[in-house]
C-alpha positions as CSV (number, residue, x, y, z in Angstrom):
1,M,0.0,0.1,-0.3
2,P,1.3,3.4,-0.9
3,E,2.3,5.7,1.9
4,P,0.6,9.0,2.7
5,T,1.7,11.7,0.3
6,T,1.8,15.3,0.0
7,P,1.9,17.6,-1.9
8,S,4.2,19.0,-4.8
9,A,6.0,22.4,-3.7
10,A,5.2,24.3,-7.6
11,A,1.3,24.7,-8.1
12,P,0.5,22.5,-11.6
13,T,-0.9,25.3,-13.9
14,V,-4.1,23.0,-14.8
15,T,-5.7,25.2,-17.3
16,P,-4.0,24.7,-21.5
17,P,-3.1,28.2,-22.8
18,G,-6.2,29.7,-24.8
19,A,-8.7,27.8,-23.1
20,E,-11.6,29.7,-20.9
21,H,-13.3,28.7,-17.9
22,R,-16.7,28.7,-17.6
23,L,-20.0,28.3,-15.4
24,V,-23.4,27.9,-17.7
25,D,-26.4,26.6,-15.0
26,V,-28.6,24.5,-16.3
27,P,-31.8,22.6,-14.7
28,G,-29.8,20.4,-12.3
29,G,-27.7,23.9,-11.2
30,R,-24.6,24.4,-12.4
31,I,-22.4,22.8,-14.6
32,H,-18.3,24.2,-15.3
33,L,-16.2,24.0,-18.1
34,V,-13.0,24.4,-20.3
35,E,-13.7,25.4,-23.5
36,Q,-11.2,25.8,-26.6
37,G,-11.5,26.8,-30.1
38,T,-15.0,27.0,-32.8
39,G,-16.6,25.2,-35.5
40,P,-18.6,22.3,-34.4
41,L,-19.2,21.1,-30.8
42,V,-17.5,18.5,-28.9
43,L,-18.6,17.5,-26.1
44,M,-16.0,15.7,-23.2
45,V,-17.4,13.8,-20.6
46,H,-14.8,12.2,-17.8
47,G,-14.4,9.3,-15.8
48,F,-13.7,8.2,-12.2
49,P,-12.1,9.2,-11.0
50,E,-11.0,12.6,-12.9
51,S,-12.4,16.0,-13.8
52,W,-12.3,17.9,-16.5
53,Y,-8.6,17.9,-16.7
54,S,-9.0,14.5,-18.2
55,W,-9.4,16.7,-21.4
56,R,-6.4,18.5,-21.3
57,H,-4.3,17.6,-23.8
58,Q,-7.0,16.9,-26.0
59,L,-8.5,20.9,-26.2
60,P,-5.5,22.4,-27.8
61,A,-5.5,19.4,-30.4
62,L,-8.8,19.4,-31.3
63,A,-9.3,23.4,-31.2
64,A,-6.2,23.8,-33.0
65,A,-7.9,21.1,-35.9
66,G,-11.6,23.3,-36.1
67,Y,-13.2,22.5,-32.8
68,R,-15.0,24.4,-29.9
69,A,-13.4,21.9,-27.7
70,V,-15.6,21.4,-24.4
71,A,-14.7,19.6,-21.9
72,V,-17.4,19.2,-18.9
73,D,-16.6,18.6,-15.2
74,V,-19.6,16.2,-14.1
75,R,-22.0,16.9,-11.6
76,G,-20.1,16.2,-8.6
77,Y,-17.2,17.0,-9.2
78,G,-14.8,20.5,-8.8
79,R,-16.8,23.6,-9.8
80,S,-20.2,21.9,-10.5
81,S,-23.0,20.9,-8.6
82,K,-23.2,18.8,-6.2
83,P,-27.0,18.2,-5.2
84,P,-27.1,16.2,-1.3
85,A,-29.6,13.3,-2.6
86,V,-28.4,9.4,-4.1
87,E,-30.7,9.5,-6.8
88,D,-29.7,12.9,-8.3
89,Y,-26.8,11.4,-10.0
90,R,-28.5,9.1,-11.6
91,M,-27.7,8.3,-15.9
92,L,-31.2,10.6,-16.4
93,A,-29.7,13.5,-14.7
94,H,-26.3,13.2,-16.3
95,V,-27.3,13.0,-19.8
96,A,-29.8,16.2,-19.2
97,D,-26.8,18.7,-17.6
98,N,-24.7,17.9,-21.0
99,V,-28.3,18.7,-22.9
100,G,-28.9,21.8,-20.3
101,V,-24.4,22.7,-21.8
102,V,-25.3,22.1,-25.3
103,H,-28.0,24.7,-24.9
104,A,-26.6,27.3,-22.4
105,L,-23.9,27.4,-25.3
106,G,-26.0,28.4,-27.6
107,E,-25.8,25.8,-29.8
108,E,-28.0,23.2,-31.4
109,R,-26.1,19.9,-31.7
110,A,-22.8,18.8,-30.9
111,T,-20.5,15.3,-31.0
112,I,-20.2,13.4,-27.4
113,V,-16.9,11.9,-26.4
114,G,-16.8,10.6,-22.5
115,H,-14.5,8.0,-20.8
116,D,-14.5,5.5,-18.2
117,W,-18.4,6.8,-16.5
118,G,-17.9,9.6,-18.8
119,S,-18.3,7.0,-22.0
120,N,-21.8,5.4,-20.5
121,I,-22.8,8.9,-19.7
122,A,-22.1,10.0,-23.6
123,A,-23.6,6.9,-24.7
124,A,-27.0,7.4,-22.8
125,S,-26.9,11.1,-24.0
126,A,-26.7,10.4,-27.8
127,L,-29.8,6.9,-27.1
128,L,-32.1,9.7,-25.5
129,R,-31.2,12.0,-27.4
130,P,-30.0,11.6,-31.0
131,D,-31.5,14.5,-31.7
132,I,-29.4,16.4,-30.1
133,F,-26.2,14.5,-29.3
134,T,-25.2,13.2,-33.3
135,A,-22.1,10.7,-32.8
136,A,-20.6,10.0,-29.7
137,A,-17.1,9.0,-29.8
138,L,-16.9,5.8,-26.5
139,L,-13.3,5.6,-24.3
140,S,-11.6,2.4,-22.1
141,V,-15.4,1.4,-21.3
142,P,-16.7,-0.2,-24.4
143,Y,-21.4,0.3,-24.9
144,A,-23.2,-2.4,-23.6
145,P,-27.0,-2.3,-23.9
146,R,-29.5,-1.8,-20.7
147,G,-30.9,-5.4,-20.3
148,G,-29.7,-8.1,-17.8
149,P,-30.5,-8.9,-13.6
150,R,-30.6,-6.3,-12.4
151,P,-26.9,-4.9,-11.7
152,T,-26.1,-5.1,-8.2
153,E,-27.6,-8.9,-8.2
154,A,-24.9,-9.2,-10.8
155,F,-22.0,-7.7,-9.5
156,A,-22.9,-9.3,-6.1
157,H,-21.3,-12.8,-7.9
158,I,-18.7,-11.5,-9.0
159,G,-15.7,-12.6,-7.5
160,G,-16.4,-15.9,-5.3
161,D,-15.3,-15.3,-1.9
162,E,-13.7,-11.5,-2.7
163,E,-15.7,-7.8,-3.2
164,F,-16.8,-6.5,-6.7
165,Y,-15.3,-3.0,-6.5
166,V,-18.6,-2.1,-7.4
167,S,-20.6,-3.6,-5.0
168,Y,-17.4,-2.1,-2.3
169,F,-18.6,1.7,-3.9
170,Q,-22.5,1.1,-3.4
171,T,-22.7,2.4,0.5
172,P,-22.5,5.8,1.5
173,G,-19.7,6.8,3.6
174,R,-17.8,3.5,3.2
175,A,-15.9,4.4,0.3
176,E,-15.2,7.9,1.5
177,A,-13.3,6.3,4.7
178,E,-11.3,4.9,2.7
179,I,-10.4,7.1,0.7
180,E,-10.8,11.2,2.4
181,P,-7.9,10.5,5.0
182,D,-5.0,10.1,2.4
183,V,-7.1,11.4,-1.3
184,R,-3.2,12.4,-2.8
185,G,-2.4,8.5,-2.4
186,W,-5.5,6.9,-2.5
187,L,-5.2,8.4,-6.5
188,A,-1.9,7.8,-6.9
189,G,-2.0,4.3,-6.0
190,F,-5.0,3.9,-8.2
191,Y,-3.7,5.4,-11.3
192,T,-0.8,3.9,-10.9
193,G,-2.9,0.2,-10.7
194,I,-4.7,0.8,-13.8
195,S,-1.8,2.8,-16.1
196,G,-0.1,0.7,-18.8
197,D,3.1,0.8,-17.7
198,T,2.5,0.3,-14.0
199,V,0.2,-2.5,-13.8
200,P,1.0,-4.9,-11.3
201,P,1.8,-8.0,-12.6
202,E,-0.7,-10.6,-12.8
203,G,-0.8,-13.5,-10.0
204,E,-0.9,-9.7,-7.4
205,G,-4.5,-10.3,-7.2
206,S,-7.1,-7.6,-8.8
207,L,-7.1,-4.2,-8.1
208,F,-11.0,-4.3,-8.5
209,F,-12.1,-7.1,-5.8
210,V,-11.4,-5.8,-1.9
211,A,-10.2,-9.2,0.4
212,P,-12.9,-10.0,3.3
213,G,-13.2,-7.5,5.9
214,G,-10.4,-5.9,3.1
215,R,-9.7,-2.1,1.7
216,L,-9.3,-1.2,-2.0
217,R,-6.1,0.5,-2.2
218,D,-4.5,-3.1,0.3
219,R,-3.1,-3.6,-3.8
220,F,-2.3,-0.6,-5.0
221,P,0.9,-0.6,-6.3
222,A,4.1,1.5,-4.5
223,G,6.6,3.3,-6.2
224,R,6.7,5.2,-9.6
225,L,3.5,7.5,-11.4
226,P,3.4,6.0,-14.5
227,A,4.2,8.4,-17.5
228,W,1.7,10.2,-18.3
229,L,0.4,11.4,-14.4
230,S,3.8,14.0,-13.1
231,E,2.8,15.5,-9.1
232,A,1.3,18.4,-10.5
233,D,-1.3,16.8,-12.7
234,L,-2.1,14.9,-9.4
235,D,-1.2,17.6,-7.3
236,H,-4.8,19.1,-9.5
237,Y,-7.6,16.4,-9.3
238,A,-5.9,15.7,-5.5
239,G,-6.8,18.9,-4.6
240,E,-10.4,19.4,-6.1
241,F,-11.2,15.9,-4.3
242,E,-10.3,16.9,-0.9
243,R,-12.1,20.8,-1.6
244,T,-15.2,18.8,-2.7
245,G,-14.7,15.4,-1.4
246,T,-15.3,11.9,-2.9
247,T,-19.4,11.1,-2.1
248,G,-20.9,13.0,-5.4
249,A,-17.9,10.9,-7.1
250,L,-18.8,7.9,-5.8
251,N,-23.2,8.3,-6.2
252,R,-22.8,7.6,-9.7
253,Y,-22.2,4.2,-8.7
254,R,-24.9,4.3,-6.5
255,N,-27.0,4.2,-9.4
256,V,-27.1,1.3,-11.3
257,D,-29.8,-0.3,-9.9
258,R,-32.5,2.9,-10.1
259,D,-31.2,3.7,-13.9
260,W,-31.8,-0.3,-15.0
261,A,-35.0,1.0,-14.2
262,D,-35.3,4.2,-15.2
263,L,-34.2,2.9,-18.8
264,A,-36.7,-0.1,-19.0
265,A,-37.5,1.3,-22.3
266,W,-34.7,0.9,-23.5
267,D,-33.8,-2.1,-23.4
268,G,-31.3,-4.2,-25.9
269,A,-31.1,-0.6,-27.2
270,P,-28.5,-0.2,-30.4
271,L,-27.5,3.8,-30.7
272,I,-27.4,4.0,-34.4
273,Q,-25.5,7.3,-34.8
274,P,-22.0,7.3,-36.1
275,S,-19.0,5.8,-33.9
276,L,-15.8,5.6,-32.7
277,F,-14.8,2.8,-30.1
278,I,-10.4,3.5,-28.2
279,G,-9.5,1.2,-25.4
280,G,-6.6,-0.3,-23.5
281,A,-5.0,-3.4,-24.3
282,L,-3.8,-3.8,-20.7
283,D,-7.7,-2.2,-19.2
284,A,-9.0,-4.8,-17.7
285,S,-12.1,-3.6,-18.6
286,L,-12.4,-4.9,-22.0
287,A,-11.7,-8.1,-19.8
288,W,-14.7,-8.1,-18.4
289,M,-16.6,-6.4,-21.3
290,S,-15.4,-8.7,-23.5
291,D,-18.7,-9.9,-24.8
292,A,-19.3,-6.1,-25.4
293,V,-16.3,-5.5,-28.3
294,R,-17.8,-8.4,-29.9
295,N,-21.1,-7.2,-30.0
296,F,-20.2,-3.8,-31.5
297,P,-21.9,-5.2,-34.9
298,T,-25.1,-5.3,-33.3
299,T,-25.7,-3.1,-30.5
300,L,-23.5,-0.6,-32.7
301,P,-24.2,-0.5,-36.2
302,G,-22.6,3.1,-37.0
303,L,-19.6,2.6,-35.4
304,V,-17.1,3.3,-37.7
305,S,-14.1,2.4,-36.2
306,S,-12.2,0.6,-33.1
307,H,-8.8,1.3,-31.7
308,I,-7.4,-1.0,-29.7
309,L,-3.7,0.9,-28.5
310,E,-1.0,-1.8,-27.6
311,G,0.8,-1.4,-23.6
312,C,-2.0,1.3,-23.3
313,G,-4.1,0.9,-19.7
314,H,-7.2,2.4,-19.1
315,W,-6.8,6.1,-19.2
316,V,-6.3,6.2,-22.3
317,Q,-6.3,9.8,-23.2
318,Q,-3.9,10.9,-21.1
319,E,-1.4,7.6,-21.5
320,R,-1.6,8.1,-25.2
321,A,-2.6,11.7,-26.0
322,D,-1.4,12.2,-29.2
323,E,-2.3,9.7,-30.5
324,V,-5.9,9.1,-29.4
325,N,-5.4,12.5,-31.0
326,E,-4.7,11.6,-34.4
327,I,-8.0,9.6,-33.9
328,L,-10.5,11.6,-32.7
329,T,-9.6,14.4,-35.3
330,R,-10.1,12.3,-38.0
331,W,-13.1,10.5,-37.7
332,L,-14.2,14.0,-36.6
333,D,-12.8,15.8,-39.9
334,A,-14.5,12.0,-41.4
335,L,-17.8,13.0,-40.1
336,L,-18.0,17.1,-40.6
337,P,-16.1,17.4,-44.2
338,T,-17.9,20.2,-45.2
339,R,-17.9,22.2,-41.8
């Protein structure tokens, strides 16, 4: 287990040159975003446990390519609203936030790009509001339509005697008690443990399962940070969660059953807009969801291309920024050739 860490003395420069921070009103509160460039709107949605900052490499690249690149803090994160009730973080609320952001920016439609939970949010946004979200790029987590048994029932059977991390996150306060006494150390271990260049060897136990009476961080690797994560980057992420706490972020996991009920009308529904998938070959998400990738011809009939990056872990747009920027830009240019 990593020892508690302290911030570096130098404060990070968190905003790419030329990008601007904004707060916009949406029906559920306010959303903080960072935008750069002009042209067709590309809305980028982060996952857990991150922020708009996970798109810091994509903002200037997409702006330079002729797009209005916008990265949000998902509700519960950063400077965005943090409503108190667990149910305020259901998928329908996140979709409504994205619709509200598009309207607040004076736009009628957007291409949406998501990573990790942001991939699920992007897919749901495109599924429920195809009139607004005309294409979707999904990073790390493949699209899987609503279906099957109630999610918490399914998760309870994963891992045998050990507890799957999504189940571990279900009880309010439980994961917070592990994370918040040492936010920076916990984040360092979590990021490191599923990065391509620092993922633990097979046989050391999965990071995503908790032994009886244990904690998730018990299996975090110690040692160097992954190459994509500087001390200043870690300072930024830790600073955000030190200020906001982690409950809003964790509440996304606590709505999986509610989402399953809310989206019953879309059971098995394919995502028909033009789409893109980018994943890391060393990302455990691809192993768990290999069936979802195999089902892309049915579930993503508009899939333009799928890219599995060798040697890459979970944090694809940060681990392989240049490669992801090139893939995204080429896909966008093919979608919008007359912009």
